CSV table of C-alpha atoms and ligand atoms in Angstrom, one decimal:
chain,number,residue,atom,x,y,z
M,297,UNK,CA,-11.2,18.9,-9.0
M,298,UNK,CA,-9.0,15.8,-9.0
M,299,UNK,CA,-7.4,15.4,-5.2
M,300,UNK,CA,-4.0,16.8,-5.0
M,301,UNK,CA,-5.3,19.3,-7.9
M,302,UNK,CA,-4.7,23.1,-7.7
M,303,UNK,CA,-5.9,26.0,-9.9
M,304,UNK,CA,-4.6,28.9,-11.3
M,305,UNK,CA,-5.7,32.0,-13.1
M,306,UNK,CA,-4.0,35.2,-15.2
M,307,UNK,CA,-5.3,38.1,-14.6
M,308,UNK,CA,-4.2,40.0,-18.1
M,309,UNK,CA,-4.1,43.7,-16.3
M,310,UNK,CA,-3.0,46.8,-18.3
M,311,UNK,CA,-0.6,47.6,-15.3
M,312,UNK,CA,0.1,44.2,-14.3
M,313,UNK,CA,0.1,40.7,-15.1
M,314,UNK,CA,-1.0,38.9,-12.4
M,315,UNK,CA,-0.9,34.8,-11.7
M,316,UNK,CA,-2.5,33.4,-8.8
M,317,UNK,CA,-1.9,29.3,-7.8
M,318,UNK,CA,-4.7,28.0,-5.6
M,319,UNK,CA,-5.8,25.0,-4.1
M,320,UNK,CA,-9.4,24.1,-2.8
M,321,UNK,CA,-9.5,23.4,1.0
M,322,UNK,CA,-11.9,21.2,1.7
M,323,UNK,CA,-14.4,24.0,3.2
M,324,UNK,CA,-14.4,25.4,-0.3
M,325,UNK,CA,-12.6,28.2,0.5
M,326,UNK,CA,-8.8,28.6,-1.3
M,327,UNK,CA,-5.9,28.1,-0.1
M,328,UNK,CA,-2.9,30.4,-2.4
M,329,UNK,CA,-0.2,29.2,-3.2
M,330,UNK,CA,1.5,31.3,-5.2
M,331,UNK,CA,1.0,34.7,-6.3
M,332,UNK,CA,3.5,36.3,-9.2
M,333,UNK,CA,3.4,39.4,-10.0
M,334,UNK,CA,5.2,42.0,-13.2
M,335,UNK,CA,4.5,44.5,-15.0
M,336,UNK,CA,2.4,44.1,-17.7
M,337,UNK,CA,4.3,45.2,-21.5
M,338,UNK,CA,2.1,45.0,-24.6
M,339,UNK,CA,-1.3,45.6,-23.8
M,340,UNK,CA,-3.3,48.8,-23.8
M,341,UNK,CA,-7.0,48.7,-22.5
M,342,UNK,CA,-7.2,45.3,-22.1
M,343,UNK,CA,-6.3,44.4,-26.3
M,344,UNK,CA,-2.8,43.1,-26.8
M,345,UNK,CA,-1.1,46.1,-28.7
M,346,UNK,CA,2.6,43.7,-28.9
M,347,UNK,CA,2.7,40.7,-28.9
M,348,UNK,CA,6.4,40.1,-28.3
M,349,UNK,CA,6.1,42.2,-24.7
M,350,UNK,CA,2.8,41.0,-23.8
M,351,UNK,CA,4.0,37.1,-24.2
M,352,UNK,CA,7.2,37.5,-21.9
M,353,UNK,CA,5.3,39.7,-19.3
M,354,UNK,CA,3.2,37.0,-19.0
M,355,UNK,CA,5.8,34.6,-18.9
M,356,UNK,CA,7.2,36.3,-16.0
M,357,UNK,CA,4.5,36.6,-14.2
M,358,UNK,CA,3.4,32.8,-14.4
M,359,UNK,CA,7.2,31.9,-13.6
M,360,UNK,CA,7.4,33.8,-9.6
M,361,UNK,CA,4.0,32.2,-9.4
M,362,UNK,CA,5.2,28.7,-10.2
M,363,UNK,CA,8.7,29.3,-7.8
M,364,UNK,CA,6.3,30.7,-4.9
M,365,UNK,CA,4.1,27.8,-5.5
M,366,UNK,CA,6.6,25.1,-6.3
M,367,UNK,CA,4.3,23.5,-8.5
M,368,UNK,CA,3.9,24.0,-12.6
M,369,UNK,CA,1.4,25.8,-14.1
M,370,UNK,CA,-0.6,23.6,-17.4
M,371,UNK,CA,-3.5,26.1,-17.8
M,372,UNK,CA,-5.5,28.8,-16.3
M,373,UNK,CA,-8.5,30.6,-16.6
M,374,UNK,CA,-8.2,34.7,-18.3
M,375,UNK,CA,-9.4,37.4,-17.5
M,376,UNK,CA,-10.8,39.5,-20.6
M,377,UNK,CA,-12.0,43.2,-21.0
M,378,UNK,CA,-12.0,45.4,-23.1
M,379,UNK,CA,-13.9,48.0,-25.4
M,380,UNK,CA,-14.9,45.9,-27.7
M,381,UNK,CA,-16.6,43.8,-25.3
M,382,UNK,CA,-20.5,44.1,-25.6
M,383,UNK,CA,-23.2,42.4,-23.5
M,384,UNK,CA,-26.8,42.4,-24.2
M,385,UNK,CA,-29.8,41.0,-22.3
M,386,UNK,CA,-32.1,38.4,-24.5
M,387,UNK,CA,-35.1,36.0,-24.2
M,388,UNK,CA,-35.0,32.6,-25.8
M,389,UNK,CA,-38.3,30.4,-25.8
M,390,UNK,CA,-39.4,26.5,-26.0
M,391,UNK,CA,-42.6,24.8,-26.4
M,392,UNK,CA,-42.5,21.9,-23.6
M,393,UNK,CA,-44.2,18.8,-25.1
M,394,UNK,CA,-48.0,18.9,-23.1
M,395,UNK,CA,-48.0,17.2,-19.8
M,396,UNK,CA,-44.4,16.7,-19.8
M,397,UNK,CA,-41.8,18.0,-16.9
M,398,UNK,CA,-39.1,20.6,-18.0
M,399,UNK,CA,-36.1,18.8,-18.8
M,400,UNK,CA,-32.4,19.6,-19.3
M,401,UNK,CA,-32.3,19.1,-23.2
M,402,UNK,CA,-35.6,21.9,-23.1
M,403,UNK,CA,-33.6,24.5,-21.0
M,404,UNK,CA,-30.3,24.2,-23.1
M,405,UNK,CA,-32.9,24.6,-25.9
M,406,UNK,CA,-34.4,27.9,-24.4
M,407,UNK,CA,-30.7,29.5,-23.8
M,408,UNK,CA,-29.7,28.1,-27.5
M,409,UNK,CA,-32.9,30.2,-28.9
M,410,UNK,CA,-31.7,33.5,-26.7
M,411,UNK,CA,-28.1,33.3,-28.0
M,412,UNK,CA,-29.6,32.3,-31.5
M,413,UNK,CA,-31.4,36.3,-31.1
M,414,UNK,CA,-28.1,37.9,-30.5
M,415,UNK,CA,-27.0,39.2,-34.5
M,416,UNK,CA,-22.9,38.2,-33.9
M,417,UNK,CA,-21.1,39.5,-36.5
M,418,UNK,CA,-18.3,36.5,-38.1
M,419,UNK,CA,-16.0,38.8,-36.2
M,420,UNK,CA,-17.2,38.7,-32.7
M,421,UNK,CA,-17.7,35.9,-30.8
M,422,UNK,CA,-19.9,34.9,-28.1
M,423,UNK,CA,-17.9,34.5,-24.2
M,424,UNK,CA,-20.3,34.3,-21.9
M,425,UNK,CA,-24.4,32.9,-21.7
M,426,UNK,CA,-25.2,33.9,-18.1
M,427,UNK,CA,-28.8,32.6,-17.3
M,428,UNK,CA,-31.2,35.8,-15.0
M,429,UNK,CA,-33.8,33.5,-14.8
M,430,UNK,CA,-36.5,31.5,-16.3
M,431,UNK,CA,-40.5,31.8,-16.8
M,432,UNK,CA,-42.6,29.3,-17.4
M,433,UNK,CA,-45.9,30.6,-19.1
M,434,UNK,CA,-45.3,34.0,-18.8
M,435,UNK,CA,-44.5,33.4,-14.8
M,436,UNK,CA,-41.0,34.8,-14.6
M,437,UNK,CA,-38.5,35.2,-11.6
M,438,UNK,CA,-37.8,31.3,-11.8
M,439,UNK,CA,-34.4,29.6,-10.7
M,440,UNK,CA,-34.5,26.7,-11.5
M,441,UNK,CA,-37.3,24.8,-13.9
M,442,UNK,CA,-36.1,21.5,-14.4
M,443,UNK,CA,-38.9,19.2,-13.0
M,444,UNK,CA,-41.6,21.9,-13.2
M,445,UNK,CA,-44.5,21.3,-15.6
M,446,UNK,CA,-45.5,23.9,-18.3
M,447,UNK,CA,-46.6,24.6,-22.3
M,448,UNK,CA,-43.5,26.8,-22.4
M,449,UNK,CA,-40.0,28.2,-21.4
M,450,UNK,CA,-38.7,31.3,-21.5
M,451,UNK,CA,-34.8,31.7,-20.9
M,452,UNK,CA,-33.5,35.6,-20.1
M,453,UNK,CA,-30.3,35.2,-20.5
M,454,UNK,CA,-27.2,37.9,-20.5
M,455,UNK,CA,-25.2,37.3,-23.7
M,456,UNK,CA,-21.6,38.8,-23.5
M,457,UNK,CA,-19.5,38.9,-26.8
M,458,UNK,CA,-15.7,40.0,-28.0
M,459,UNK,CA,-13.8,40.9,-30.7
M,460,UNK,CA,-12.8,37.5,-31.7
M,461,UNK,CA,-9.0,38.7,-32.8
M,462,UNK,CA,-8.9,40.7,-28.9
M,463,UNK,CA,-9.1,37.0,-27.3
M,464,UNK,CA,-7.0,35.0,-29.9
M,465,UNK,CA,-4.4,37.9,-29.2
M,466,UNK,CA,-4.4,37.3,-25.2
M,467,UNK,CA,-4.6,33.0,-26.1
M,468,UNK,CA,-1.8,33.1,-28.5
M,469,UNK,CA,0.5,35.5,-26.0
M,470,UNK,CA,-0.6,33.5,-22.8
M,471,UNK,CA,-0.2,29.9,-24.8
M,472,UNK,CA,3.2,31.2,-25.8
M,473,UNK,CA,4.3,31.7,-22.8
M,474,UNK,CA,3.4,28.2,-21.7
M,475,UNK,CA,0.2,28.1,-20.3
M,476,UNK,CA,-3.2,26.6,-22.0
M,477,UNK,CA,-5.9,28.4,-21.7
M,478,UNK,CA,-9.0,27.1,-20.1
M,479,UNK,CA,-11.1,29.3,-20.2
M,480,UNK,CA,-11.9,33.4,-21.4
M,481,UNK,CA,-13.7,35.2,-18.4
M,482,UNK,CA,-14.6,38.7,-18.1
M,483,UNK,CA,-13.0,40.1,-15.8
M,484,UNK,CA,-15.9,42.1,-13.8
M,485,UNK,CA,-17.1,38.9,-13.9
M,486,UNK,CA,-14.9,37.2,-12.6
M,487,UNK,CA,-13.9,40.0,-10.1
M,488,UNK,CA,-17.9,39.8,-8.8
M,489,UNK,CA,-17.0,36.7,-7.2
M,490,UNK,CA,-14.2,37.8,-5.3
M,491,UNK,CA,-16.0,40.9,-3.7
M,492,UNK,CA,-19.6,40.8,-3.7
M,493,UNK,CA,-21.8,39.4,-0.9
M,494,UNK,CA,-25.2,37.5,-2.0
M,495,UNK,CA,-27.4,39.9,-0.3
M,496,UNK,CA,-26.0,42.9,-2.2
M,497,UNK,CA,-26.4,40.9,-5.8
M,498,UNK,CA,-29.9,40.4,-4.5
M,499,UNK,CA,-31.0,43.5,-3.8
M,500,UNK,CA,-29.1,45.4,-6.7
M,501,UNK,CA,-25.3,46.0,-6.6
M,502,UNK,CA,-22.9,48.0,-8.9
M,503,UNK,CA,-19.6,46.2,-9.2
M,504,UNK,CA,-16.9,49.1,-10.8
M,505,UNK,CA,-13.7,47.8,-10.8
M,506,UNK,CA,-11.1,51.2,-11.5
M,507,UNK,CA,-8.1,49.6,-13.1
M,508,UNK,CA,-5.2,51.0,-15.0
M,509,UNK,CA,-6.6,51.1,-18.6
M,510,UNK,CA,-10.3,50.5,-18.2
M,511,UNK,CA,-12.9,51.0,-15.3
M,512,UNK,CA,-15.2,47.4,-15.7
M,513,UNK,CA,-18.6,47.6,-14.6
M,514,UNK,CA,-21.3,44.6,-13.8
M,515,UNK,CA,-24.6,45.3,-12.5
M,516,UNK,CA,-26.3,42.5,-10.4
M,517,UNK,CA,-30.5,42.3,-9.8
M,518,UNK,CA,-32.6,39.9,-8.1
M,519,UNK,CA,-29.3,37.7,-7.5
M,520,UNK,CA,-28.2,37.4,-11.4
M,521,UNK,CA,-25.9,39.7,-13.1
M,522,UNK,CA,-27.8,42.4,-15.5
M,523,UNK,CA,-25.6,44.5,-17.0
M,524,UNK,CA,-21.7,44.7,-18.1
M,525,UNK,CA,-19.7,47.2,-19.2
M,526,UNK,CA,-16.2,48.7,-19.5
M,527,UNK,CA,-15.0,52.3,-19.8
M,528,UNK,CA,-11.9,52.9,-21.0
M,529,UNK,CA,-10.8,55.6,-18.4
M,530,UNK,CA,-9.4,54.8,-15.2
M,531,UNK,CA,-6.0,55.3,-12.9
M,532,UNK,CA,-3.2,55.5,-15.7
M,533,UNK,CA,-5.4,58.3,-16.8
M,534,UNK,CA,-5.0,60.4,-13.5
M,535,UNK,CA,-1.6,59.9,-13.5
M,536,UNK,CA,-1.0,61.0,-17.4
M,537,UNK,CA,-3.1,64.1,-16.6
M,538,UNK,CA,-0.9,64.4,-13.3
M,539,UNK,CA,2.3,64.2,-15.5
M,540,UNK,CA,1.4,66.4,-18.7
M,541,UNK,CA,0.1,69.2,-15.7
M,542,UNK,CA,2.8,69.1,-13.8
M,543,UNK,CA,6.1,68.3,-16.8
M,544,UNK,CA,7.2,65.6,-14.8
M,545,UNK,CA,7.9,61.9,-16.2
M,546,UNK,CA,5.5,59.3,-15.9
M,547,UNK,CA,7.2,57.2,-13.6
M,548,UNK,CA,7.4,59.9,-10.7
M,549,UNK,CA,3.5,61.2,-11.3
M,550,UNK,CA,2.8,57.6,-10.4
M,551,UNK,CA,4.2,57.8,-7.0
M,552,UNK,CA,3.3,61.3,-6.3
M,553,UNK,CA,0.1,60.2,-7.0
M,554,UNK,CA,0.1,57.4,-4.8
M,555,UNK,CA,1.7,58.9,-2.1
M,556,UNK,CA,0.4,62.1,-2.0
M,557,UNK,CA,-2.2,62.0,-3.8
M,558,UNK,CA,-6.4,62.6,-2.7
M,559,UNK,CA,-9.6,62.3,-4.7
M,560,UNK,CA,-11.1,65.6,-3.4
M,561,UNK,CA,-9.4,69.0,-3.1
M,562,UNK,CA,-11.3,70.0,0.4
M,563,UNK,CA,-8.7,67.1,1.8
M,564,UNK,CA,-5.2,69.2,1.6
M,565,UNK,CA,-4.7,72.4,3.1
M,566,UNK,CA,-3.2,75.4,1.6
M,567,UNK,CA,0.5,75.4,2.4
M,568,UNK,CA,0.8,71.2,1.6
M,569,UNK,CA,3.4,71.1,-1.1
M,570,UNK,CA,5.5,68.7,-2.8
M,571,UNK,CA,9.1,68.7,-4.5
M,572,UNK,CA,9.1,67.1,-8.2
M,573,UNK,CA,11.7,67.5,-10.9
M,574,UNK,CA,10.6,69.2,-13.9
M,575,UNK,CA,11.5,67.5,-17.5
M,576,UNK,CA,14.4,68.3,-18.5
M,577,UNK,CA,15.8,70.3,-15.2
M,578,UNK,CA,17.2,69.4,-12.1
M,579,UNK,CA,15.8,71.7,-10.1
M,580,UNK,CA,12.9,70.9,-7.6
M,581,UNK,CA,9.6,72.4,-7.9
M,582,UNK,CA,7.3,72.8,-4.7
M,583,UNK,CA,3.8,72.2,-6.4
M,584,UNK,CA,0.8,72.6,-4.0
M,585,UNK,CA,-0.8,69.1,-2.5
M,586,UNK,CA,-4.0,70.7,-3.5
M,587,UNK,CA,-3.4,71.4,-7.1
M,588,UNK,CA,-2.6,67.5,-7.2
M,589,UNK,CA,-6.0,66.8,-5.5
M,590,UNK,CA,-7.5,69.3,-8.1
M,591,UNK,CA,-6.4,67.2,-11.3
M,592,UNK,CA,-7.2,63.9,-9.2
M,593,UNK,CA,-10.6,64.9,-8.5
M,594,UNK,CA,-11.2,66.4,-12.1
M,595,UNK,CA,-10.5,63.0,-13.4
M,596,UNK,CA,-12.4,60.8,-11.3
M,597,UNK,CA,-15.0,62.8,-11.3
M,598,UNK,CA,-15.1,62.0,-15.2
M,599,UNK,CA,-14.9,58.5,-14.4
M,600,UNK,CA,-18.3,57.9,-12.0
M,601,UNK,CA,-20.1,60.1,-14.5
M,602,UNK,CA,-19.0,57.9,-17.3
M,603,UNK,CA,-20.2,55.2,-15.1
M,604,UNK,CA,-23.9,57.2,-14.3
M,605,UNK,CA,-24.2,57.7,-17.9
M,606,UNK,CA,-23.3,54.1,-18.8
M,607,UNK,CA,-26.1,52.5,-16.7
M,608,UNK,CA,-28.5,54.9,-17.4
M,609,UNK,CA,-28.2,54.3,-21.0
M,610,UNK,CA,-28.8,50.6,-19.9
M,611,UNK,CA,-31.7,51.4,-18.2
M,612,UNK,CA,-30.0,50.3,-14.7
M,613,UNK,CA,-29.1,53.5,-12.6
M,614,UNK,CA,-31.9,53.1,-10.7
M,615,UNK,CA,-32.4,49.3,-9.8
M,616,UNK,CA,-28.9,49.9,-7.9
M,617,UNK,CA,-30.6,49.8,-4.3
M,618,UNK,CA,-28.0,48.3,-2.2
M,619,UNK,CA,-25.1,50.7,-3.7
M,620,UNK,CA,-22.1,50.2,-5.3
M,621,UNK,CA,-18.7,48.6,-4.9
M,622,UNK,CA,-15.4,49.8,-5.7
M,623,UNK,CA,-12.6,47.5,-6.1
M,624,UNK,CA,-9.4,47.7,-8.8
M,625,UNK,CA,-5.7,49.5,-7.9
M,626,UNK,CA,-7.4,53.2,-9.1
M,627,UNK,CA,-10.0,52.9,-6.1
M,628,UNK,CA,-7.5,53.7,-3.0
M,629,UNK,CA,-6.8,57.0,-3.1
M,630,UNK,CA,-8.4,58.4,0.0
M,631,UNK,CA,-11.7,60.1,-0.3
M,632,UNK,CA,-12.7,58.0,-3.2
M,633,UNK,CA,-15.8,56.6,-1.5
M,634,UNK,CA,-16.9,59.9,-0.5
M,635,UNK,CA,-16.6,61.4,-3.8
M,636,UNK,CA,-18.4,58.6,-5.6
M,637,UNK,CA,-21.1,58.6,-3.2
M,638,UNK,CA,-21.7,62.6,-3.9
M,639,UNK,CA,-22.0,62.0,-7.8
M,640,UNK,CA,-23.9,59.2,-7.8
M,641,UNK,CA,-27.1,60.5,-5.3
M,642,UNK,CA,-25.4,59.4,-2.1
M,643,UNK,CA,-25.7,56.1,-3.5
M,644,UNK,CA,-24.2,53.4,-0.4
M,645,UNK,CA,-20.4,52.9,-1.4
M,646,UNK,CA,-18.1,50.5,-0.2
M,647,UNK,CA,-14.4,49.2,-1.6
M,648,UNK,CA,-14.7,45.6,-2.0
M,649,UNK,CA,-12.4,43.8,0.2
M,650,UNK,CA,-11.7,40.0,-1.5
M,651,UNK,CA,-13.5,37.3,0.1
M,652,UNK,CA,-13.3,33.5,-0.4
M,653,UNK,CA,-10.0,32.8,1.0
M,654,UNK,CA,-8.8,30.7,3.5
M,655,UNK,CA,-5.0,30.3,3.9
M,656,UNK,CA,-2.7,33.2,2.1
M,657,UNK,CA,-5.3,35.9,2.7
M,658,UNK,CA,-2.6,38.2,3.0
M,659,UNK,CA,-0.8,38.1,0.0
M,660,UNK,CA,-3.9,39.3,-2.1
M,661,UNK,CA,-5.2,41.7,0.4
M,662,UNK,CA,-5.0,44.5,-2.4
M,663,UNK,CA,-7.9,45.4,-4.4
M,664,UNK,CA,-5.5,45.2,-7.3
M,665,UNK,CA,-6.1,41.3,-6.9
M,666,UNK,CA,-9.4,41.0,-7.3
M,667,UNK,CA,-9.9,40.2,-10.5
M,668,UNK,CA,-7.2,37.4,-10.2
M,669,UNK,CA,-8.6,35.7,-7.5
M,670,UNK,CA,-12.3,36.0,-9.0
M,671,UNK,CA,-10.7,34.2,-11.6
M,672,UNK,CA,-8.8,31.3,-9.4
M,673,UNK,CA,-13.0,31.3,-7.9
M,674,UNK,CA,-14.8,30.6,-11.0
M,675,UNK,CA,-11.8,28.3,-12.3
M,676,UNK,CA,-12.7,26.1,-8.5
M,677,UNK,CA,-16.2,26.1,-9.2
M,678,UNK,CA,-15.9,24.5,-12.8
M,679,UNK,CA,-14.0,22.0,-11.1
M,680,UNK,CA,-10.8,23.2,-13.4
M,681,UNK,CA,-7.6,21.6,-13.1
M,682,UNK,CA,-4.5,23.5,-13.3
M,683,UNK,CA,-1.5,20.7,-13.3
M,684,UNK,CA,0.2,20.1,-16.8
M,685,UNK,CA,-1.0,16.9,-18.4
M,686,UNK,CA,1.3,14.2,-17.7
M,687,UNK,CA,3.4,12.8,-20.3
M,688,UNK,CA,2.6,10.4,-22.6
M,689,UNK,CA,3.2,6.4,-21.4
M,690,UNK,CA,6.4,5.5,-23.9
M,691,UNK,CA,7.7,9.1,-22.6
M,692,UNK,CA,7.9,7.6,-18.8
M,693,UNK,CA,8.7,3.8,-20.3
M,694,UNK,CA,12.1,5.9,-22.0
M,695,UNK,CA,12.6,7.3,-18.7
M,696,UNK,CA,12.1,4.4,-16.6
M,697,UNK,CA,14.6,2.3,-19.5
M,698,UNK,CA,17.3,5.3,-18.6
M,699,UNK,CA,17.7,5.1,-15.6
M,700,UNK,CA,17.8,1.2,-15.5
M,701,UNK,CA,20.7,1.5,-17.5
M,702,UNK,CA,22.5,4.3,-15.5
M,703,UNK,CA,21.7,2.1,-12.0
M,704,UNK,CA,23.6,-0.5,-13.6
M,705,UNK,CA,26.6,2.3,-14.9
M,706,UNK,CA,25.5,0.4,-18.3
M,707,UNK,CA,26.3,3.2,-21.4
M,708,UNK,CA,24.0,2.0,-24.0
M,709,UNK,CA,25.6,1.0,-26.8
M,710,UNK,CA,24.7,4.3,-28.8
M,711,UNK,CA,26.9,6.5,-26.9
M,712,UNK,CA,30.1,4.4,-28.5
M,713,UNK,CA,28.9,5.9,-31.5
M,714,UNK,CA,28.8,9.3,-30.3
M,715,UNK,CA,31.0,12.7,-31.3
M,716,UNK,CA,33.7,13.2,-28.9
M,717,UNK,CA,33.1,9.8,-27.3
N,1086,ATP,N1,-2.2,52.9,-3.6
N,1086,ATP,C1,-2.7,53.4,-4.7
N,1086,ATP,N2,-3.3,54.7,-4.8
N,1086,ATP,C2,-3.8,55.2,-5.9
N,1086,ATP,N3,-3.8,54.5,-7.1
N,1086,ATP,C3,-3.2,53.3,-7.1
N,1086,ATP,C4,-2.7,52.7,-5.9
N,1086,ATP,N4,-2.2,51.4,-6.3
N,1086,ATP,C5,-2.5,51.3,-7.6
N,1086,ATP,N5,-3.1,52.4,-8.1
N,1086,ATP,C6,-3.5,52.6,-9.5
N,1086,ATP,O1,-4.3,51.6,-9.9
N,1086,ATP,C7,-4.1,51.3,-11.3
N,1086,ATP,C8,-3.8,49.8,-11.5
N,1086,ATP,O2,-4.9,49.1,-10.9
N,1086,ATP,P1,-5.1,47.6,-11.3
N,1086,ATP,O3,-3.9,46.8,-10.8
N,1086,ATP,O4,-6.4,47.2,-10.7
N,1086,ATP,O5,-5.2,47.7,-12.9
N,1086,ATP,P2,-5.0,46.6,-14.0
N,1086,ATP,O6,-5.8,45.3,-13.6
N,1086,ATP,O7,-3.5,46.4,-14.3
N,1086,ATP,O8,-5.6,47.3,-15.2
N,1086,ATP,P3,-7.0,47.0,-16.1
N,1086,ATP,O9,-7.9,46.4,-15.1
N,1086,ATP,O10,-7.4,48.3,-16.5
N,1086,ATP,O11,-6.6,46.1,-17.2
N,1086,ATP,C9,-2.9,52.2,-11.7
N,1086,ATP,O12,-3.4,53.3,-12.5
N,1086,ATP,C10,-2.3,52.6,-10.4
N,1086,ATP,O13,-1.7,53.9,-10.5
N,1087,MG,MG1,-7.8,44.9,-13.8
């Protein structure tokens, strides 16, 4: 990154829109900046559903990160997620001329041939080519084979694809509201960065990120990510079921939910009760902390067997030795960890606490940042660069001309000319 540089991601949320402004200290860690934060309009399970909301949520969001930065935004990496995102594992292979070392141009040839495998519809598009590792005749579990001699190389490589109109839609509403995009991440990606320790991707790690519209999955092994997925259940759905059970508006499930809400009944005694308003009435209702718990737990309970059913169809429930981390806004109610645990064969569980951080820790503490600061991460590592471009030469030359002349209290000889003058 260029000194004085500073990156910045959007983390596209179904809740939330959320910017983050970084800037590399010089022990690699990030310093932020600026954090903005607004409700997200116009998006439904990661897919733009309006544009018109979506672009001025964005717009929002970017602006109180700019103000709490002090510094403009150009462009930012974005997060993407999604149903329609798929992701498949696939080989591709080169013959290496006899005698001759592995060079760059032969592995960019072996990923070329694995992506070449993948059948991509013309309305899907590739986002992501994430190398596992290499073999080099037949010897797999290599990192990295430049150098190394061999007759051939075999690239196994995790090929993640979109719906090509889902990404133009979130480009086209974060360009409008004034940002480039640099790059398309997905988000459990992204988010993998932020929370996960190398050891744990080592020995086999589930990363499920519980956000608003979808719970996003990635699967690490042997250090390199195996498996993503993304199901669409996750928080709003506990708090729909909480507000079509109990006939209250949406708005006041939410913070029942979050204030008095647990993930397993066995946490609430008998006589705990809260007072909501009924639709449509003014009269308070006591409902029964444990009846809350009970439409809680029925819920997430649907999500981590999702989940369990969702690896094991990809073959990856059991190379999950070192457990699983939680991370996303729907992972705090208390007794989460416990419950997932249960479900999933007292599997190891821990919420994800974001990592990477050096100054302005504090202000993304929340799980529900994440995926925005896994972004800002991967946006440092490629070196990205988030000031605006500066503005053409004859642009500053006209500025540098005007204020010559208004040093001088000189009109130029135009303004004569002018209405009202
Ligand atoms: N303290 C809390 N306790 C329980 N649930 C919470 C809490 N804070 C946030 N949530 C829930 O987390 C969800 C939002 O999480 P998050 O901000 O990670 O989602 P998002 O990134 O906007 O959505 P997605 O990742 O699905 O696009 C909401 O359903 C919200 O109700
Ligand atoms: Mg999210």
């Amino acid at each position: 990154m260029a000194d004085g540089g500073y990156v910045a991601s959007i983390d596209v949320g179904t809740t939330k829109i959320c910017t983050i402004v970084a800037r590399v200290a010089a022990s690699g860690q990030l310093d932020i900046l600026g954090v903005g934060l607004h409700p997200s309009r116009g998006l439904r399970e990661g897919v733009v559903v309006d544009h018109v909301d979506a672009v001025e949520s964005v717009r929002q969001s970017v602006r109180k990160a700019e103000e709490m930065a002090q510094l403009p935004i150009g462009g930012a990496y974005v997060g993407v997620t999604g149903t329609h995102i798929r992701s498949r594992n696939v080989t591709g292979r080169v013959r290496v001329a006899s005698g001759d070392e592995i060079t760059s141009e032969d592995v960019d040839q072996a990923i070329q041939s694995a992506c070449d495998n993948v059948a991509l519809p013309h309305d899907r598009e590739i986002i992501h080519t994430l190398v596992r590792d290499f073999a080099i005749d037949g010897q797999g579990g290599v990192k990295r084979p430049l150098g190394m001699h061999a007759a051939r190389l075999d690239a196994n490589v995790h090929v993640v694809s979109a719906a090509a109109g889902a990404l133009r839609n979130v480009t086209a509403a974060v360009e409008e509201a004034g940002v480039t995009v640099q790059k398309q991440v997905l988000e459990p990606v992204a988010t993998s960065l932020a929370v996960l320790a190398e050891d744990e991707s080592d020995l086999g790690v589930v990363l499920m990120d519980i956000g608003g519209g979808t719970t996003d999955l990635a699967v690490f092994v042997n250090g390199a990510i195996a498996h993503t997925g993304a199901i669409p259940v996750a928080g709003n759905h506990i708090t729909s079921d909480i507000a079509k059970l109990l006939r209250i508006p949406y708005g006041q499930a939410e913070q029942v939910k979050k204030q008095f809400g647990t993930a397993l009944v066995n946490m609430t005694n008998d006589d705990d009760a809260v007072l909501v308003e009924e639709i449509g009435t003014q009269e308070q209702v006591r409902v029964p902390r444990r009846l809350i718990a009970d439409i809680i737990q029925a819920r997430l309970a649907e999500i981590f067997q999702l989940t369990i059913e969702n690896l094991q169809q990809a073959g990856m429930y059991d190379t999950v030795t070192s457990g699983v981390v939680l991370t996303g806004g729907g992972s705090q109610l208390p007794g989460t960890l416990e419950m997932a645990s249960n479900i999933m064969d007292n599997t190891p569980v821990r919420i994800g606490s974001v990592r990477g951080i050096g100054r302005g820790a504090n202000r993304v503490a929340s799980p529900i940042y994440a995926t925005g600061v896994g972004l800002a991460l991967y946006a440092a590592e490629e070196g990205a660069d988030a000031r605006p471009p500066s503005p053409p030469v004859y642009l500053e030359w006209v500025e540098k001309a005007r204020s010559w002349w208004r040093s001088r209290r000189i009109q130029p000889r135009i303004s004569a000319y002018l209405p009202g003058k």
